[in-house]
mmCIF file of C-alpha atoms in Angstrom:
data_model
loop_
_atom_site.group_PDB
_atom_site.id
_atom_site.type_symbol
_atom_site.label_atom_id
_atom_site.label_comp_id
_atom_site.label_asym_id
_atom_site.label_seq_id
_atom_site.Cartn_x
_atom_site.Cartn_y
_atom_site.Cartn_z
ATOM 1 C CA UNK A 1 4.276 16.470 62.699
ATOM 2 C CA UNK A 2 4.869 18.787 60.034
ATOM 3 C CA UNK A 3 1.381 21.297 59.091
ATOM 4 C CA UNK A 4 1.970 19.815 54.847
ATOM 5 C CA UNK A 5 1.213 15.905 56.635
ATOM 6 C CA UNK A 6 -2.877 17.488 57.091
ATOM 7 C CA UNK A 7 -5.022 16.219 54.506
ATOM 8 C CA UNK A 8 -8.042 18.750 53.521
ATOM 9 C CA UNK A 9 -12.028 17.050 53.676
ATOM 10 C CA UNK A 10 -11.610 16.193 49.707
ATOM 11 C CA UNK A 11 -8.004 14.919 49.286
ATOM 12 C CA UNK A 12 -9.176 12.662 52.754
ATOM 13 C CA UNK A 13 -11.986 11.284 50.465
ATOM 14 C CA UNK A 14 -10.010 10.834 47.118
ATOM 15 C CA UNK A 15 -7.206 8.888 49.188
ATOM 16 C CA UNK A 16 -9.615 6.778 50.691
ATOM 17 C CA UNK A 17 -11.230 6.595 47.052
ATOM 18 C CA UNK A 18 -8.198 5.345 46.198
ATOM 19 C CA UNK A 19 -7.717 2.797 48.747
ATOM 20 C CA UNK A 20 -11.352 1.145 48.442
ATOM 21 C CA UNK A 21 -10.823 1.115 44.438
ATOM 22 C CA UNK A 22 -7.534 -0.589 44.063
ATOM 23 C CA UNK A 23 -6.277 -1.309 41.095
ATOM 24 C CA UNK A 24 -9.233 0.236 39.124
ATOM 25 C CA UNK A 25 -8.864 3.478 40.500
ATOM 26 C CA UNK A 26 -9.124 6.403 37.463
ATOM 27 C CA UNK A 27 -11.131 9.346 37.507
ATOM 28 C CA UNK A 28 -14.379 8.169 36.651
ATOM 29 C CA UNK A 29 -14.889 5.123 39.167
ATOM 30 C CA UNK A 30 -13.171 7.598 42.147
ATOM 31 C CA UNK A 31 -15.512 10.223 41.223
ATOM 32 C CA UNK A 32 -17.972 7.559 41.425
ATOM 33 C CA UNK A 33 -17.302 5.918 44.585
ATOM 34 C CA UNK A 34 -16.739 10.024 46.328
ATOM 35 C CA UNK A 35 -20.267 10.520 45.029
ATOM 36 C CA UNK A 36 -21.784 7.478 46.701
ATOM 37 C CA UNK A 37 -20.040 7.093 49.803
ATOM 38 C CA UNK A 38 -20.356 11.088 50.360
ATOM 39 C CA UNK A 39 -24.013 11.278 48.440
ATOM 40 C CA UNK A 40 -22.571 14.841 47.486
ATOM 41 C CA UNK A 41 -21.487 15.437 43.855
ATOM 42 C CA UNK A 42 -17.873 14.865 42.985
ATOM 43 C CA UNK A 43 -16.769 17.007 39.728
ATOM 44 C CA UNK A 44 -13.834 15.479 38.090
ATOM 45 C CA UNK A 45 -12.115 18.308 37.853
ATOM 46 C CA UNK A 46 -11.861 18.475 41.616
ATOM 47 C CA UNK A 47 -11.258 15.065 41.602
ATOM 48 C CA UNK A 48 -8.313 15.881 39.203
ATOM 49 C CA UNK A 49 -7.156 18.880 41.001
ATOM 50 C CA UNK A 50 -7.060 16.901 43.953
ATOM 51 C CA UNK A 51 -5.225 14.350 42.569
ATOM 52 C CA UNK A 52 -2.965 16.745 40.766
ATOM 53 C CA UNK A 53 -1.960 18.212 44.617
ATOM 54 C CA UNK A 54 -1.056 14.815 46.112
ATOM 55 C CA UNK A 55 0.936 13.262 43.314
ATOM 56 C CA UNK A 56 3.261 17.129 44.298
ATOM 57 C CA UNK A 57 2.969 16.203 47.505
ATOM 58 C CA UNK A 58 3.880 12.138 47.192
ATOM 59 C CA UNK A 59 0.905 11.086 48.775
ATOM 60 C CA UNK A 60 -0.431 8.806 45.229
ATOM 61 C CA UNK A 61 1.359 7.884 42.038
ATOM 62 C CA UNK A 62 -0.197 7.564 38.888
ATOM 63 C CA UNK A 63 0.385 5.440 35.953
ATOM 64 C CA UNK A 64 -0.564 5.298 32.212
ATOM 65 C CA UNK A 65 -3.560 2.624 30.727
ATOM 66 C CA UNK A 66 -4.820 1.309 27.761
ATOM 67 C CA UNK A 67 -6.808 4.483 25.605
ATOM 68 C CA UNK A 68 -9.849 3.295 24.476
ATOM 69 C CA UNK A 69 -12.265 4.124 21.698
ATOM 70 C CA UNK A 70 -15.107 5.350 23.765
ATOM 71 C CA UNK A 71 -12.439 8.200 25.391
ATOM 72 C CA UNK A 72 -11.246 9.159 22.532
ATOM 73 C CA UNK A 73 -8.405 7.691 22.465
ATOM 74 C CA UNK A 74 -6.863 9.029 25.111
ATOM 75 C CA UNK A 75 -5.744 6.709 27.881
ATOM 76 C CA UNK A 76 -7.218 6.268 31.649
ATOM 77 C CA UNK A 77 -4.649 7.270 34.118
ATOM 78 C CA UNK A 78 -4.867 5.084 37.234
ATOM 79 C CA UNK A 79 -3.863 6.384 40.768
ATOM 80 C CA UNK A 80 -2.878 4.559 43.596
ATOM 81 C CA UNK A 81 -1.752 5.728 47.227
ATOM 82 C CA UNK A 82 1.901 5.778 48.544
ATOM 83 C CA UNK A 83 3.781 5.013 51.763
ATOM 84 C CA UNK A 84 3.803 8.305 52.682
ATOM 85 C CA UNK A 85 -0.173 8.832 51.605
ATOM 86 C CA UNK A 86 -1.041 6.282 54.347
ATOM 87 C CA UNK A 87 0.913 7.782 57.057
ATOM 88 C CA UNK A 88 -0.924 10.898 56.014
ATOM 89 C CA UNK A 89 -4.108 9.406 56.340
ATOM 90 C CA UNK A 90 -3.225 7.714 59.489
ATOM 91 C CA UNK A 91 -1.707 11.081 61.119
ATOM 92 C CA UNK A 92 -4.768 13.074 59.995
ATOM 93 C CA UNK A 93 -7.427 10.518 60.966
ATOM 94 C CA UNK A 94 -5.208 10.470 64.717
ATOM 95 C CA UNK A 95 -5.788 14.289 64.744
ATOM 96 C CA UNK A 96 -9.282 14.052 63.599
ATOM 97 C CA UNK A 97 -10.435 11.213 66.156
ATOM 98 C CA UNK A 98 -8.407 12.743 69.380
ATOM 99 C CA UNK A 99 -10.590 16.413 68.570
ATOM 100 C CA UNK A 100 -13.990 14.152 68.329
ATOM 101 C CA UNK A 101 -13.131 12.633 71.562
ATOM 102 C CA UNK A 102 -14.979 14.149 74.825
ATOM 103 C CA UNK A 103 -17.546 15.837 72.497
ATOM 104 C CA UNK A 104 -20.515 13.719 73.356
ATOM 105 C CA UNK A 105 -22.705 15.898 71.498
ATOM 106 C CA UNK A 106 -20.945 15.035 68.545
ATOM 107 C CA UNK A 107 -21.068 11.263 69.101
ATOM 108 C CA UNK A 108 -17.535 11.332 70.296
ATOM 109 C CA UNK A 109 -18.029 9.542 73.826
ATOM 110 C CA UNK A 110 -16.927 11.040 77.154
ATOM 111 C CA UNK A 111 -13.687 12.749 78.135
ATOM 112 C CA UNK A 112 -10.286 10.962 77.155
ATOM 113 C CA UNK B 1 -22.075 3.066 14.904
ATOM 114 C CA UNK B 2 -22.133 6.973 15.420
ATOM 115 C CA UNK B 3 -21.054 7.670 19.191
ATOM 116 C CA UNK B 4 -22.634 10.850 20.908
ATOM 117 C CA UNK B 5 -20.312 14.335 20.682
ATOM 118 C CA UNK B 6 -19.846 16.491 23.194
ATOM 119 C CA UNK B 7 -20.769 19.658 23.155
ATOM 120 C CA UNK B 8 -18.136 21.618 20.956
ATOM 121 C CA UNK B 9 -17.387 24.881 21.995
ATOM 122 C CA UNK B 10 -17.152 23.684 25.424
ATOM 123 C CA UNK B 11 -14.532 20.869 24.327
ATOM 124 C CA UNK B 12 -12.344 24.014 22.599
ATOM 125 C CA UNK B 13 -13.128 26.016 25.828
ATOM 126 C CA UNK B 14 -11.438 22.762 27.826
ATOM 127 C CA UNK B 15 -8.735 22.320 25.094
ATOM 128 C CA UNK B 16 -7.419 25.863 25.698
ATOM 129 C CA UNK B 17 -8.061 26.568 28.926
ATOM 130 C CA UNK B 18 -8.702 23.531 31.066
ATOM 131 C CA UNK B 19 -5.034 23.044 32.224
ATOM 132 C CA UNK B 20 -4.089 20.213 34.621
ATOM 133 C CA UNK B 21 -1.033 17.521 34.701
ATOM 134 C CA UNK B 22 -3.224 15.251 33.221
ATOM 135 C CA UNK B 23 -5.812 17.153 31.238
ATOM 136 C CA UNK B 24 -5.703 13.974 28.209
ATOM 137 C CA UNK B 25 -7.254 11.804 30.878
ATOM 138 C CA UNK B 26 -9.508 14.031 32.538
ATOM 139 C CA UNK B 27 -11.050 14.685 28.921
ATOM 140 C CA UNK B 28 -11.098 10.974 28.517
ATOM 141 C CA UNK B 29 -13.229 10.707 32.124
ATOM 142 C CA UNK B 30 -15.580 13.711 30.555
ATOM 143 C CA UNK B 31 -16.086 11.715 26.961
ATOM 144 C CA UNK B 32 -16.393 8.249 28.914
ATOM 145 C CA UNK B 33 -18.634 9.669 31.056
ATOM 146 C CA UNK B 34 -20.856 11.471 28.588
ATOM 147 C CA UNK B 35 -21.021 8.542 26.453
ATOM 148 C CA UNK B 36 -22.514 6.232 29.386
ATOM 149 C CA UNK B 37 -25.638 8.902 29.257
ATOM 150 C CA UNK B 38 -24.450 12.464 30.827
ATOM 151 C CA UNK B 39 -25.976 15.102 29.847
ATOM 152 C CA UNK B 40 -25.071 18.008 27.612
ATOM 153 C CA UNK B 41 -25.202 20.589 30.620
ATOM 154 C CA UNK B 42 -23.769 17.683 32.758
ATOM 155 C CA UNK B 43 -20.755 17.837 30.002
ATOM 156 C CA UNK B 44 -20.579 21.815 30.058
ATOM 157 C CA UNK B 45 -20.758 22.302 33.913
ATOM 158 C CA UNK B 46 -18.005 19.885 34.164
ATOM 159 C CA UNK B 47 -16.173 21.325 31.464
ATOM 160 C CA UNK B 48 -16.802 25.251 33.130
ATOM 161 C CA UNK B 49 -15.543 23.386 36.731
ATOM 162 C CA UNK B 50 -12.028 22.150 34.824
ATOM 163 C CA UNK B 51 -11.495 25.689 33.661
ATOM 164 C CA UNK B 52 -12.076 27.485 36.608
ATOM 165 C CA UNK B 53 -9.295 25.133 38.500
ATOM 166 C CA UNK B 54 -7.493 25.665 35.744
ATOM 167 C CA UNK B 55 -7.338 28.991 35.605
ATOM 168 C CA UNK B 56 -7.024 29.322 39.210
ATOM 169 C CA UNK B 57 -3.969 26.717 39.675
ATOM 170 C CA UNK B 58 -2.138 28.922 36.064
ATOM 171 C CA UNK B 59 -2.792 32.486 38.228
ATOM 172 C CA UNK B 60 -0.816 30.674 41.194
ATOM 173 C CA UNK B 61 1.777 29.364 39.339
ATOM 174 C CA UNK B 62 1.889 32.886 37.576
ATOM 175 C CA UNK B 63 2.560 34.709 41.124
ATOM 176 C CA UNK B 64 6.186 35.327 40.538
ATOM 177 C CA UNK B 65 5.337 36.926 36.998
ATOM 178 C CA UNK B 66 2.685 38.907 38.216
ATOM 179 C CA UNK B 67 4.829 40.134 41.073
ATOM 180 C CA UNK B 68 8.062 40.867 38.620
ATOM 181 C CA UNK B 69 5.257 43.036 36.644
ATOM 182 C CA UNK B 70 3.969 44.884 39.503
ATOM 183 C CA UNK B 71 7.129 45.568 40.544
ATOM 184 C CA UNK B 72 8.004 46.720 36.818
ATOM 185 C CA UNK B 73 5.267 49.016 37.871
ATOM 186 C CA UNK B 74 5.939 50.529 40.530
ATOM 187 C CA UNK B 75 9.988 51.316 39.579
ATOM 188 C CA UNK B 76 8.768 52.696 36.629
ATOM 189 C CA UNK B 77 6.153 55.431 38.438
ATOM 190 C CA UNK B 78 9.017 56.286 40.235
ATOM 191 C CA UNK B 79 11.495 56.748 37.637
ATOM 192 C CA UNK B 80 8.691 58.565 35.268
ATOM 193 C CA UNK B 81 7.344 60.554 38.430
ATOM 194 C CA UNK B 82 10.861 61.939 39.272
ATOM 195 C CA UNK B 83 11.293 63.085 36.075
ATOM 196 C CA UNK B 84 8.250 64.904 36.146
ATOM 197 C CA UNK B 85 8.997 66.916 39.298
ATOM 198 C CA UNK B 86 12.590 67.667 37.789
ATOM 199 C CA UNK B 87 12.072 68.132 34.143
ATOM 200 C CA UNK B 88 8.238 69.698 33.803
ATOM 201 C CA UNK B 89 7.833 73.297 33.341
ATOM 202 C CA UNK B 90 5.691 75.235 36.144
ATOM 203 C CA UNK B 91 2.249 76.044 34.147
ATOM 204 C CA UNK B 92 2.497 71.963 34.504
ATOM 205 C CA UNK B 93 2.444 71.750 37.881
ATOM 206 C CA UNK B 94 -1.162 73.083 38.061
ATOM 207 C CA UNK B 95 -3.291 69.760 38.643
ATOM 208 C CA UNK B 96 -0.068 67.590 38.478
ATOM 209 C CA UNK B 97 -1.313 65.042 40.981
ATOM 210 C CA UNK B 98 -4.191 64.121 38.374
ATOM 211 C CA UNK B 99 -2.217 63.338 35.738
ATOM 212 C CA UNK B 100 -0.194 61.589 37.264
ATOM 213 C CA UNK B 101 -3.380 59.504 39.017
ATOM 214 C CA UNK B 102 -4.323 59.189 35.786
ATOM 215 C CA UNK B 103 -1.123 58.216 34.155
ATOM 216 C CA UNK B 104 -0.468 55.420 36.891
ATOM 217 C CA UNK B 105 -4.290 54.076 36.628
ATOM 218 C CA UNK B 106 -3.538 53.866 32.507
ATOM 219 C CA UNK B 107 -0.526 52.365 33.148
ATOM 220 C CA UNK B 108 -2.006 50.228 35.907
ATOM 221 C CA UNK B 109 -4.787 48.880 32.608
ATOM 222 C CA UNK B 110 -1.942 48.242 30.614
ATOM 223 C CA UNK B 111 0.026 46.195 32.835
ATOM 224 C CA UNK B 112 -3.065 44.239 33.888
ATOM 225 C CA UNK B 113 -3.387 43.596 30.168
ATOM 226 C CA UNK B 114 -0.438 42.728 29.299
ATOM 227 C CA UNK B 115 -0.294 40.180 32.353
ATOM 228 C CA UNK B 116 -3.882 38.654 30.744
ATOM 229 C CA UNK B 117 -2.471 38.292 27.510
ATOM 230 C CA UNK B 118 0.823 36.330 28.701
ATOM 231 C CA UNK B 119 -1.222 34.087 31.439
ATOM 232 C CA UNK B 120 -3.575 33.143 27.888
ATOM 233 C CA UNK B 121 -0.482 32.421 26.089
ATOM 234 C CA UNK B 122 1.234 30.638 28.298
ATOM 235 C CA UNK B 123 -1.893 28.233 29.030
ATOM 236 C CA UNK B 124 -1.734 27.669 25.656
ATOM 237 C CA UNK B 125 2.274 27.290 25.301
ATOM 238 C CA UNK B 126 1.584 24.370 28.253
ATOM 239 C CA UNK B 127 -0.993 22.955 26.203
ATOM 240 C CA UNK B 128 1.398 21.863 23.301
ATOM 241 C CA UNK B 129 2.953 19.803 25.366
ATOM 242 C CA UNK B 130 0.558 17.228 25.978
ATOM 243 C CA UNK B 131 -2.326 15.665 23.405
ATOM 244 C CA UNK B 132 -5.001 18.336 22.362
ATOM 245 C CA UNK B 133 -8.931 17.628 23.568
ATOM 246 C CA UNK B 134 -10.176 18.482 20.401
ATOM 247 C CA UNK B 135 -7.911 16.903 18.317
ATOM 248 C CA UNK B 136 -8.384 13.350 20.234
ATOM 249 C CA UNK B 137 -11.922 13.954 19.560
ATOM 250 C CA UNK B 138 -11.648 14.316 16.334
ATOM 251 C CA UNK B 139 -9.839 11.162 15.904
ATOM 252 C CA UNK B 140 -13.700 9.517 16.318
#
């Protein structure tokens, strides 16, 4: 597996922010859900800057709504995850789970 | 009905400097968000966060400029130092090293400069091509 198929902590969480949002998933509600799942707070520019790296990588595409008076004008731009953003998540949550396993002290359970 | 602003300066600070691939949404996310009952430090901390990427992700992008400059540099200390050992009359040579210290750390300023001033304008040059902040928010 190639090293660019590793997802870091917070594009992990925005993917998965992603996934649990469907088709509502724009800045505000993934900052949202980041901030409640992770009770840590979730700036949107990270989120963006985030976002910004996996759309260059393939991992979500993004798409163009309705603007709205309350924004300004300016439109919401909805994300969702790729093919190839689920295999990342897959790969990374394979490597993830086989290092917690046979760490006990960490909850992971005994040796492999 | 009158809708709450954000604060102002920090808007132009985000217009100008705030540069993502989708900075019009991410300053409709800021006014949404502000207008459900955020704060006007919750507005400028967010704003300060969007500018700090920003600047970050402009300097990486910029690496290949700031290494043609640096390299710029450093060719022309060489040519300027080689004429100085050929072309300088002796007294010169008294004390020669710091001038020339001091020439390369004034030209070193300089470069740095001029590298600030084209990273500023070409934030802004990216900024034209997509919506301005403060311009949506003045459509309000």
């Amino acid at each position: 597996m190639s090293r660019q198929s590793y997802l870091g902590e917070f594009e992990l969480m925005v993917l998965l922010a992603l996934i649990r949002l469907g088709d509502d998933a724009y800045g505000v509600p993934i900052a949202r859900e980041i901030e409640q799942r992770s009770r840590r707070e979730a700036a949107l520019g990270s989120v963006y800057a985030a976002l910004d790296r996996l759309e260059e990588r393939g991992l979500v595409t993004s798409r163009l709504g309705d603007a709205t008076a309350v924004r300004g004008g300016r439109a919401k731009r909805y994300f969702r995850v790729t093919a190839q953003g689920l295999r990342g998540i897959r790969e990374t949550q394979r490597a993830l789970v086989n290092l917690w396993q046979g760490l006990p002290e960490l909850g992971g359970g005994g040796t492999v | 009905m009158s809708r709450r602003q954000p604060p102002k300066l920090a808007t132009w600070l985000l217009d100008r400097l705030g540069y993502t691939r989708h900075n019009a949404a991410l300053a409709g996310d800021l006014l949404e968000e502000f207008r459900s009952g955020r704060s006007r430090a919750w507005y400028w901390r967010q704003a300060a966060m969007v500018i700090a990427n920003g600047i970050a992700r402009n300097a990486i992008v910029q690496q290949a400029y700031l290494k043609a400059i640096l390299v710029g540099f450093a060719l022309q200390f060489v040519v300027a130092f080689a004429l100085w050992r050929l072309n300088l009359p002796r007294e010169l040579h008294i004390g020669g090293w710091a001038k020339v210290l001091v020439w390369a750390a004034f030209q070193l300023a300089y470069g740095s400069f001029k590298t600030g001033v084209a990273l500023i304008l070409d934030i802004d040059l990216k900024l034209r091509e997509q919506p301005s902040v403060a311009g949506e928010v003045s459509i309000l």
